[in-house]
Coordinates of C-alpha atoms and ligand atoms in Angstrom, one line a residue:
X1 CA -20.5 -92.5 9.0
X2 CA -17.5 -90.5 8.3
X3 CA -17.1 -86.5 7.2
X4 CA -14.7 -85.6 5.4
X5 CA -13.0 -82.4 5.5
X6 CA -10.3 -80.6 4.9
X7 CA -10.4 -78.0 7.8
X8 CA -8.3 -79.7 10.9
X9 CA -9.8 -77.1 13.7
X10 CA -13.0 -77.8 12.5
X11 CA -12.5 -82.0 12.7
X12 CA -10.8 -81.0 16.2
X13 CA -14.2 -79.5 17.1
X14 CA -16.3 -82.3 15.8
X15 CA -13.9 -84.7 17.7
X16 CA -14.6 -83.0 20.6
X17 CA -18.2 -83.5 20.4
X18 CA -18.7 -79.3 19.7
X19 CA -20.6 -78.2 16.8
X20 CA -18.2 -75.9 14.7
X21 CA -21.2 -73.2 14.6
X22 CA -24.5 -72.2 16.4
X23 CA -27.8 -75.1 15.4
X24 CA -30.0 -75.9 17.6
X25 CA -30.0 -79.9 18.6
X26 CA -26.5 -80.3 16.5
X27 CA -24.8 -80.6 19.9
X28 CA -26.9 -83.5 21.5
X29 CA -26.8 -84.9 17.6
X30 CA -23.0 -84.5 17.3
X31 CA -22.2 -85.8 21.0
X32 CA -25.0 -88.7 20.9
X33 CA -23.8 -90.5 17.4
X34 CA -19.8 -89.5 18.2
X35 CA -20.4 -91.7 21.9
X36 CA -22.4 -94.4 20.1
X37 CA -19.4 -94.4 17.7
X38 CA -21.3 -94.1 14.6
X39 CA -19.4 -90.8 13.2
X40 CA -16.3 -89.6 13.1
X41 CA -14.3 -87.5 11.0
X42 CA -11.0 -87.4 8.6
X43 CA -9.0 -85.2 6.8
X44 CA -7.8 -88.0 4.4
X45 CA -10.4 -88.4 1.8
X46 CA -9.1 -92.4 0.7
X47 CA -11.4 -93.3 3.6
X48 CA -14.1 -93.2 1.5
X49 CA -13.0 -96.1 -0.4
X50 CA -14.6 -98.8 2.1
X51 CA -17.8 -96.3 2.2
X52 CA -21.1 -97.9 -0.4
X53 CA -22.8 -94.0 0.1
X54 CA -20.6 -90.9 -0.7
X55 CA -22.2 -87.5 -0.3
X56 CA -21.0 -84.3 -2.2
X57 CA -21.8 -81.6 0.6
X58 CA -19.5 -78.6 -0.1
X59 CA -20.1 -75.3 -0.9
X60 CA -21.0 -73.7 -4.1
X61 CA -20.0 -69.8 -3.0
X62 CA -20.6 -67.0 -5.7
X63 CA -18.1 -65.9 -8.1
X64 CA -18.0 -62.3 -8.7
X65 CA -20.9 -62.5 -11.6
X66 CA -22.9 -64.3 -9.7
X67 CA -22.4 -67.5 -11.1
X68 CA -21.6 -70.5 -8.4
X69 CA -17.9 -71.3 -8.3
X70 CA -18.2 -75.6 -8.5
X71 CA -13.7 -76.2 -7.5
X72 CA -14.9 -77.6 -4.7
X73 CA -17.3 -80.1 -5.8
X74 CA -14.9 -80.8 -8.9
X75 CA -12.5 -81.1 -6.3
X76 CA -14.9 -83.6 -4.1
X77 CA -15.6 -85.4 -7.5
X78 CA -11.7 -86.2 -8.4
X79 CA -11.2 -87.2 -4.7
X80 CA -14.4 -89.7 -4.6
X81 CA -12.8 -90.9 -7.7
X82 CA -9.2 -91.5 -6.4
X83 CA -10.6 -93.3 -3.1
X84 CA -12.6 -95.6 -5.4
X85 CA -10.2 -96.9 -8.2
X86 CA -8.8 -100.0 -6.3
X87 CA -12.0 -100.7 -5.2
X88 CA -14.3 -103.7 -6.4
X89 CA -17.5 -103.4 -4.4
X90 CA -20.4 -100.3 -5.9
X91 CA -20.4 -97.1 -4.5
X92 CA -23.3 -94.5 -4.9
X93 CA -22.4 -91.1 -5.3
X94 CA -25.0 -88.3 -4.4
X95 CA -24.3 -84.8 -5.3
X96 CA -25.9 -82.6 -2.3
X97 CA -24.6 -79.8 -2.6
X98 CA -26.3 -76.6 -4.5
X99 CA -25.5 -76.8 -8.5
X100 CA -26.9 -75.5 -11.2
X101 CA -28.3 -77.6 -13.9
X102 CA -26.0 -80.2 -15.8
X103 CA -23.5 -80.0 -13.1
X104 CA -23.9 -83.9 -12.2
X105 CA -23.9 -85.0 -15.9
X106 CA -21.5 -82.8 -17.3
X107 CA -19.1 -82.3 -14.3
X108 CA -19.4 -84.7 -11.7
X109 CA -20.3 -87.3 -13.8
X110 CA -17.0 -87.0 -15.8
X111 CA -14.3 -86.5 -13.6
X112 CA -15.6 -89.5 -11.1
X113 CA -15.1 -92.0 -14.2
X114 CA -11.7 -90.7 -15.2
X115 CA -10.4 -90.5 -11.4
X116 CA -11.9 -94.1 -11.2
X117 CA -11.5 -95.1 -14.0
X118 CA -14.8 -97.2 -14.0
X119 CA -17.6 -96.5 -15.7
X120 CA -21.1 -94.4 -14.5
X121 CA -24.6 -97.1 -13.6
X122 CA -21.7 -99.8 -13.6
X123 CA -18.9 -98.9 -11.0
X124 CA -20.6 -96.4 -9.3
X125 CA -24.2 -94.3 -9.0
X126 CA -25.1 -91.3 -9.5
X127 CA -28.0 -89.1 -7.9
X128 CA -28.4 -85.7 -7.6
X129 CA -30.1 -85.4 -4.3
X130 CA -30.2 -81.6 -3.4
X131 CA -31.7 -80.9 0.5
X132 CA -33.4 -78.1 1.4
X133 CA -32.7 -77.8 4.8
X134 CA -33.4 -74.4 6.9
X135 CA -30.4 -72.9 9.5
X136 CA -32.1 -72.9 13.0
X137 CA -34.3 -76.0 12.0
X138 CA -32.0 -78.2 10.5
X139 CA -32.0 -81.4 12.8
X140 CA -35.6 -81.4 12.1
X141 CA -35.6 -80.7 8.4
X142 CA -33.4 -83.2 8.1
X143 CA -35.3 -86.2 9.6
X144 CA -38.4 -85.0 8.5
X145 CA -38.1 -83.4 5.4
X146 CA -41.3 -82.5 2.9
X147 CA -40.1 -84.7 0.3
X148 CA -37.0 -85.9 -1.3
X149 CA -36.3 -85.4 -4.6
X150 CA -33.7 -87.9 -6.5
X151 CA -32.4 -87.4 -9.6
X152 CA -30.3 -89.4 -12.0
X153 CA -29.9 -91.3 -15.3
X154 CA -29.8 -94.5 -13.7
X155 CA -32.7 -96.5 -12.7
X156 CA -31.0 -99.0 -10.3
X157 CA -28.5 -96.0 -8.7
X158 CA -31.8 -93.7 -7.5
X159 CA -34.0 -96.9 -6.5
X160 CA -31.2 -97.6 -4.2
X161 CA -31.0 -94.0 -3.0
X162 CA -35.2 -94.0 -2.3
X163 CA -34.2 -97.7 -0.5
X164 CA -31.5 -95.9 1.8
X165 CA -34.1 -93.0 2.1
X166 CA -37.0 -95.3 2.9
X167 CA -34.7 -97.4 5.9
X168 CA -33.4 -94.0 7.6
X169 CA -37.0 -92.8 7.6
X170 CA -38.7 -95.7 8.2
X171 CA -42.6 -95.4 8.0
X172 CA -44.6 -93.3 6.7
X173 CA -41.2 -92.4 3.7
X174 CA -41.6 -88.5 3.3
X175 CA -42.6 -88.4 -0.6
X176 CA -40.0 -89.1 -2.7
X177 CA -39.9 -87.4 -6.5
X178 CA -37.5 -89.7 -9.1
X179 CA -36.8 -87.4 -12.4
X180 CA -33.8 -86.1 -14.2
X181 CA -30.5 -84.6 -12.9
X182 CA -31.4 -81.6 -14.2
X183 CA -34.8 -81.1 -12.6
X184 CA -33.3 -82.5 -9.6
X185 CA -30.9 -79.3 -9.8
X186 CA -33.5 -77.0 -11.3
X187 CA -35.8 -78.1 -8.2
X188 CA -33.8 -76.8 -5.5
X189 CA -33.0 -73.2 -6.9
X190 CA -37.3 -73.0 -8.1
X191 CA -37.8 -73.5 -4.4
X192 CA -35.5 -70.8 -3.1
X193 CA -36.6 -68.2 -5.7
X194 CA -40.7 -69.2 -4.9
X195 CA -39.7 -68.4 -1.6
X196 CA -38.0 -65.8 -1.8
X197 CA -40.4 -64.6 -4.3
X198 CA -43.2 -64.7 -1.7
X199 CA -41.1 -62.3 1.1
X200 CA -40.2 -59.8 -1.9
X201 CA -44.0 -60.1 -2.6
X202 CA -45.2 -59.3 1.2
X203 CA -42.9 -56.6 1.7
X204 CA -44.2 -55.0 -1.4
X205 CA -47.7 -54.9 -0.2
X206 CA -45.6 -53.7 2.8
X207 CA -44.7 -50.9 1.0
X208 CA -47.7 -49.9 -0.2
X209 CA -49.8 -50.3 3.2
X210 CA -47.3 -48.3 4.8
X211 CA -48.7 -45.2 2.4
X212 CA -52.1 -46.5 3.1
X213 CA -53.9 -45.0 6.0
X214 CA -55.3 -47.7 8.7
X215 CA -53.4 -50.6 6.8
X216 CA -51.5 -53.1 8.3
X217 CA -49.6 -56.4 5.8
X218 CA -50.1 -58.4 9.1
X219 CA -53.9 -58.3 8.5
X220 CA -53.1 -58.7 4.7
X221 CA -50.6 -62.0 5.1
X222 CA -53.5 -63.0 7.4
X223 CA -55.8 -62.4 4.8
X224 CA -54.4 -63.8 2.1
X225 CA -52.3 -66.5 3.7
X226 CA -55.6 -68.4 4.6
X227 CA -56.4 -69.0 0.9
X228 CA -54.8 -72.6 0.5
X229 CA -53.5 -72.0 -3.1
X230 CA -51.1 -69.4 -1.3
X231 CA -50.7 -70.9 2.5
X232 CA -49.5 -68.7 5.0
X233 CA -45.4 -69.3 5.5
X234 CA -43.2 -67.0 4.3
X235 CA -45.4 -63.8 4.6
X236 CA -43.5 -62.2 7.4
X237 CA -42.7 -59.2 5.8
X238 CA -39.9 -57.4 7.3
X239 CA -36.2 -55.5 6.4
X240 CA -36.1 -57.7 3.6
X241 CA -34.3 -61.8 3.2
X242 CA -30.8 -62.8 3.4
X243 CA -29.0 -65.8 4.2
X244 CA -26.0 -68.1 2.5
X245 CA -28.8 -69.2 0.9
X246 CA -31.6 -67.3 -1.1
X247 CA -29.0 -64.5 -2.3
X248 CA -26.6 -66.8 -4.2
X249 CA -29.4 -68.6 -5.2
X250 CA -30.9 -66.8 -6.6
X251 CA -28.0 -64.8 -8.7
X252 CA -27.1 -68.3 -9.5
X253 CA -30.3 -69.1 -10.9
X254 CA -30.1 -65.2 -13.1
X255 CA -26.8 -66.1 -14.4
X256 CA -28.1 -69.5 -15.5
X257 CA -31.0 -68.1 -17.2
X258 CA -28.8 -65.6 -19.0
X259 CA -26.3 -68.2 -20.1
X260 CA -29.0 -70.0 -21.7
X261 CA -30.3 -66.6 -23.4
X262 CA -33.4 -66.1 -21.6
X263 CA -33.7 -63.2 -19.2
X264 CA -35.0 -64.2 -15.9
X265 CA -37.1 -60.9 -15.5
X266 CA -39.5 -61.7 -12.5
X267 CA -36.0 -63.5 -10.4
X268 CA -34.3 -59.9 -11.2
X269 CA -37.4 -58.1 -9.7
X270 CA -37.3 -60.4 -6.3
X271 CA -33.6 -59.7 -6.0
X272 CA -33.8 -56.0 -6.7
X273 CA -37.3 -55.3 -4.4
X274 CA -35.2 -56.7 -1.7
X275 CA -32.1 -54.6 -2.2
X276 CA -34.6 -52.0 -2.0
X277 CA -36.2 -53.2 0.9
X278 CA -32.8 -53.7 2.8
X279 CA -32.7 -49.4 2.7
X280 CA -36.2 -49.0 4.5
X281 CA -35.0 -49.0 8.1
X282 CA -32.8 -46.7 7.2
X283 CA -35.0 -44.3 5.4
X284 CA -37.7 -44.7 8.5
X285 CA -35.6 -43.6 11.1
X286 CA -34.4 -40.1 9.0
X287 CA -37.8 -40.1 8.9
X288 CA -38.2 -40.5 12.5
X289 CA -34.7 -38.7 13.7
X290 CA -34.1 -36.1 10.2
X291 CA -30.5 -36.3 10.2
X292 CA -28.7 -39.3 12.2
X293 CA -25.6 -37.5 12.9
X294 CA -24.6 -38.4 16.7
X295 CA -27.5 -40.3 17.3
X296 CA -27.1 -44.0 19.4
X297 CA -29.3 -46.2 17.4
X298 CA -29.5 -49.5 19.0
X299 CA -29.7 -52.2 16.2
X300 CA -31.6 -55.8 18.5
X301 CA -30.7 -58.8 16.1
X302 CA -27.7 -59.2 13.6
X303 CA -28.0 -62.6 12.1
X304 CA -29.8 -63.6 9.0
X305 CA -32.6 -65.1 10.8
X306 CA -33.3 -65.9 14.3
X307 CA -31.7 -69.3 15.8
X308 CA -28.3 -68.9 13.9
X309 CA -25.2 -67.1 14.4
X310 CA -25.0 -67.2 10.7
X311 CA -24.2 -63.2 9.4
X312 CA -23.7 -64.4 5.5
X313 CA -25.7 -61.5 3.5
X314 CA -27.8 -60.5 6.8
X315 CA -30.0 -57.2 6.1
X316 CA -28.1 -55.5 9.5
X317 CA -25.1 -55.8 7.4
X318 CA -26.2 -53.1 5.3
X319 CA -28.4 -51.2 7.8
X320 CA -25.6 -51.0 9.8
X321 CA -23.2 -49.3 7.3
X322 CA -25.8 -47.2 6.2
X323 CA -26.2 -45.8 9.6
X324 CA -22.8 -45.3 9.8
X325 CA -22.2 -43.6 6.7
X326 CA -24.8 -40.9 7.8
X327 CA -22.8 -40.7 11.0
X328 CA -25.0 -42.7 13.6
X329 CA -23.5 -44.2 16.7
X330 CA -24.5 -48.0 16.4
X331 CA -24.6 -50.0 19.5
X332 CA -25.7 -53.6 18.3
X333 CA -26.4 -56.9 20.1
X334 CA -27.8 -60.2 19.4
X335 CA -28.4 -63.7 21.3
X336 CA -25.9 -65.8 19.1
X337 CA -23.7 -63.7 16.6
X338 CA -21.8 -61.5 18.7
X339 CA -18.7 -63.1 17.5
X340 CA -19.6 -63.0 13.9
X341 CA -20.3 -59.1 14.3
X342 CA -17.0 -58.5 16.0
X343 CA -15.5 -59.7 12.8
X344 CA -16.8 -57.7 10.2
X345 CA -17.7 -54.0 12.2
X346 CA -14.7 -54.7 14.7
X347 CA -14.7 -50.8 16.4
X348 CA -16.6 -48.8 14.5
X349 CA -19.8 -50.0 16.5
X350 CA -20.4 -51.0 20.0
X351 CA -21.6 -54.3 21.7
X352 CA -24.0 -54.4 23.9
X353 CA -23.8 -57.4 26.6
X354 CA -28.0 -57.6 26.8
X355 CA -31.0 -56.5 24.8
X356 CA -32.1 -53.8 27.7
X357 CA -28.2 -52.5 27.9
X358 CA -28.4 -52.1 24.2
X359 CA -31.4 -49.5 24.3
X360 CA -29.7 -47.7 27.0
X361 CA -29.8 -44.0 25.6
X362 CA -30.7 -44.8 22.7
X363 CA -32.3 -42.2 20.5
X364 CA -34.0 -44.7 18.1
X365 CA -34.1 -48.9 18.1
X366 CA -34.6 -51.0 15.0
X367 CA -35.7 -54.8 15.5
X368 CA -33.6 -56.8 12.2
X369 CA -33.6 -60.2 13.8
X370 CA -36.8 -61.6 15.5
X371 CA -35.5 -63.4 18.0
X372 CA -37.5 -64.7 20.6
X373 CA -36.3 -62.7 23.7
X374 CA -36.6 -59.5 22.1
X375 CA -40.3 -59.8 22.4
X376 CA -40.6 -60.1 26.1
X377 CA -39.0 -56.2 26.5
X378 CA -42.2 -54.6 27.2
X379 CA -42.9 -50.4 26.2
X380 CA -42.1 -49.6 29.8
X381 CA -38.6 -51.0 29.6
X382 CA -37.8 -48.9 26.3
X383 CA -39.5 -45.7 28.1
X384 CA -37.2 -46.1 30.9
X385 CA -33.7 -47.2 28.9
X386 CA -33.9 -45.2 26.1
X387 CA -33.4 -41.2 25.4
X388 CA -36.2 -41.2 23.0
X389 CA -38.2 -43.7 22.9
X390 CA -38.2 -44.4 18.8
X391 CA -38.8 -48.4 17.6
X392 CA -39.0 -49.4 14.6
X393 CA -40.2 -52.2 14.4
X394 CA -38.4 -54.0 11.4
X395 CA -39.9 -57.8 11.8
X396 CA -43.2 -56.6 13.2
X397 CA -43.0 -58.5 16.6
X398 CA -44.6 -56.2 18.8
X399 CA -48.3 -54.6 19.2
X400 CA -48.1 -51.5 17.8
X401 CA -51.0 -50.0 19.1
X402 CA -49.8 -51.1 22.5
X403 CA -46.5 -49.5 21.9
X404 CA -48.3 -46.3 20.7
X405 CA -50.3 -45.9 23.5
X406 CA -47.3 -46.3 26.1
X407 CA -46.1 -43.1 24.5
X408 CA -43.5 -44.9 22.1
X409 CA -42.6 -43.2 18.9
X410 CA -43.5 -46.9 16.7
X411 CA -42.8 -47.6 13.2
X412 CA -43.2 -50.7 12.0
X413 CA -43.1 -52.7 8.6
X414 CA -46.3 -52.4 6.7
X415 CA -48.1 -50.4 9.0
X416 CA -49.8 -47.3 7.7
X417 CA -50.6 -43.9 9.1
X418 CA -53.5 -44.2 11.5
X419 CA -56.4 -41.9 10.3
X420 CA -59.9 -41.5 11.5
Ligands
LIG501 C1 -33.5 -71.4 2.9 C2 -34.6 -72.3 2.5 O1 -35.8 -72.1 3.3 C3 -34.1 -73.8 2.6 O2 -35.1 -74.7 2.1 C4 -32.8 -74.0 1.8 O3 -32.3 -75.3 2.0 C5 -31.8 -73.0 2.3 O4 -32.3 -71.6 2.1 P1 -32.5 -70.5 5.2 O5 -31.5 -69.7 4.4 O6 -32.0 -71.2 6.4 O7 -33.2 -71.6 4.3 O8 -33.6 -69.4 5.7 P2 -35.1 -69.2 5.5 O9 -35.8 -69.6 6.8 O10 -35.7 -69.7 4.3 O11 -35.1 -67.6 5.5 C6 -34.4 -66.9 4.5 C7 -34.6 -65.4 4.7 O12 -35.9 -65.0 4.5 C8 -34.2 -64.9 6.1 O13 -33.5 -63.7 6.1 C9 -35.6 -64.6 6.8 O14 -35.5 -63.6 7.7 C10 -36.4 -64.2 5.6 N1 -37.8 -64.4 5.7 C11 -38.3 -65.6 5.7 C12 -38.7 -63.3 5.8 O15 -38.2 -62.1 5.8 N2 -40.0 -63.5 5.9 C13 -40.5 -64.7 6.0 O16 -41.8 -64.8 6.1 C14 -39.7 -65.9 5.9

């Protein structure tokens, strides 16, 4: 196996046996296949010529409307192309990467057979093979995925994908779905919205138990998750989804729709709940502080998810510079994206070196990232470190009426008034 890329500190890294960013098990992965000697990496891309399976993994970033910005995979195309014109034996080409519908056919497709110069389903394959991998889980996602989806114009090119599939898996093969290019595209961004769509949906019923007295959307998700024609992932409600993922997604998927004249009204209604949602922490603590001029809010958790360093479109992006517009005193910290933080707030907030030190006089704390050692700080500990003891509890990992009862000023996520 070899990865190409053109990012020399990066290869340096991978060299060197270190992952280039925070996933668990990528380390052991990356240091057990580089001492076997099955992987190593280039900057040259004509390497790929001796190669029979070329993947298209880059990334597909947003453009300022939304729409995804496909240089680099044109680029990745016209290099596959070049490596393979002198080349006799077949190669299959599988486009990875995140593309909206009629990207393979009407992009890839083209500029690989005029690089080349040989002809698609003769000189080469083509699948479109898009992954749906999770940060934080993607080691295991990756050798046990749900199902793999393969699409392409060419019977012989995705039989030998499924094949390849079928050898790396071994038995029992995850299900495999053969169809179209398009669908194969089309699959990918369904999935991100339905998710999505599911998180904009909890927190709305979020919304509306936190104005119902006695209510709780844990009890709700519970309640509703156990019905098996709506399962129970992906009802965590919370400060609302980000990720490198779901928001260009799902922009992508609006500006698609539009191009095609059809207004995607329900996609628009998941993406704006959630910029909506992504103001509730800050709305709960005025409610809990009035105004948050001078006050030391501590902020526990700053990436996207917990098990990442990964800050791309986090929610404590925003609830940070909303709490410093109305003049808090942020003091952040979390487990893994320290340095990713440093970046982007540099001095205008403060680092805490540990979870407890972060609460240290703190007039209010918000949880935005659920990591796992945030739940071991018991009431007692945020009695003693903070000035007033205020949590709001923006990913609902504590007991709240445990919290309450310790004297603690809670506020959590879909959790209505208690009334009697
Ligand atoms: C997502 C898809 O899950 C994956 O299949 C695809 O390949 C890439 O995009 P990822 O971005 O790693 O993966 O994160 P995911 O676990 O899906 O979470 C996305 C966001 O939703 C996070 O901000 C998370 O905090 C939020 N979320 C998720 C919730 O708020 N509640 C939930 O119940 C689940």
């Amino acid at each position: 196996m070899i990865g190409i890329d053109p990012d020399r500190d990066r290869l340096e890294k991978i060299r060197k046996a270190e992952a280039p960013f925070f996933e668990p098990k990528l380390k052991e992965c990356l240091a057990d296949t580089i001492a076997e000697g099955v992987f190593s990496v280039a900057d040259d891309s004509s390497v790929n010529m001796r190669s029979d399976l070329a993947y298209i993994a880059v990334g597909t970033p947003s453009s300022e409307d939304g729409s995804i910005d496909l240089t680099y995979v044109k680029n990745a195309a016209a290099a596959i192309g070049q490596s393979i014109c002198d080349t006799t034996h077949y190669q299959l080409v599988v486009v990875k990467s995140t593309v909206v519908p009629g990207t393979a056919r009407t992009l890839v497709k083209p500029v690989l057979e005029i690089e080349s110069g040989k002809a698609a389903g003769k000189g080469f394959g083509l699948c479109s093979n898009p992954e749906f991998l999770r940060e934080g889980n993607a080691v295991r996602d990756a050798e046990l995925p749900d199902r793999i989806v393969i699409g392409g114009e060419d019977v012989d090119a995705i039989t030998r994908l499924e094949n390849f599939y079928k050898e790396f898996h071994g038995e029992p093969t995850p299900p495999v779905i053969r169809t179209t290019h398009e669908s194969a595209e089309l699959i990918k961004y369904a999935n991100n919205a339905f998710l999505a769509m599911k998180v904009s949906f909890i927190n709305t019923i979020a919304n509306i138990a936190e104005r119902t007295p006695n209510a709780d959307v844990k009890a709700i998700a519970q309640g509703i998750g156990l019905d098996e024609r709506i399962g129970s992932k992906f009802l965590n409600a919370g400060l609302g989804w980000g990720g490198s993922c779901f928001p260009k997604d799902l922009r992508a998927l609006v500006r698609y729709s539009k191009s095609l004249h059809y207004d995607p009204e329900l996609i628009e209604a998941i993406v704006a709940t959630n910029e909506k949602q992504k103001r509730r922490a800050v709305e709960l603590a005025r409610q809990a502080l009035g105004s948050l001029k001078g006050k030391r809010i501590a902020i526990l958790g700053l990436a996207f998810k917990p098990e990442t360093d990964d800050m791309r479109e986090a929610v404590s992006i925003p609830l940070i510079r909303g709490l410093l517009t109305e003049g808090a005193n942020v003091v952040a910290y979390d487990p893994a994206a320290m340095q990713n933080a440093r970046a982007i707030f540099r001095d205008r907030i403060t680092y805490a070196s540990d979870p407890c030190g972060c609460l240290d006089q703190a007039d209010c704390c918000i949880i935005a990232t659920e990591w796992h050692e945030f739940k071991t700080i018991t009431p007692r500990i945020f009695l003693e470190r903070m000035r007033h003891p205020v949590v709001i509890d923006g990913r609902r990992i504590y007991n709240a009426d445990e919290f309450s009862s310790e004297g603690i000023r809670f506020m959590g996520i879909g959790l209505g008034p208690k009334a009697s």
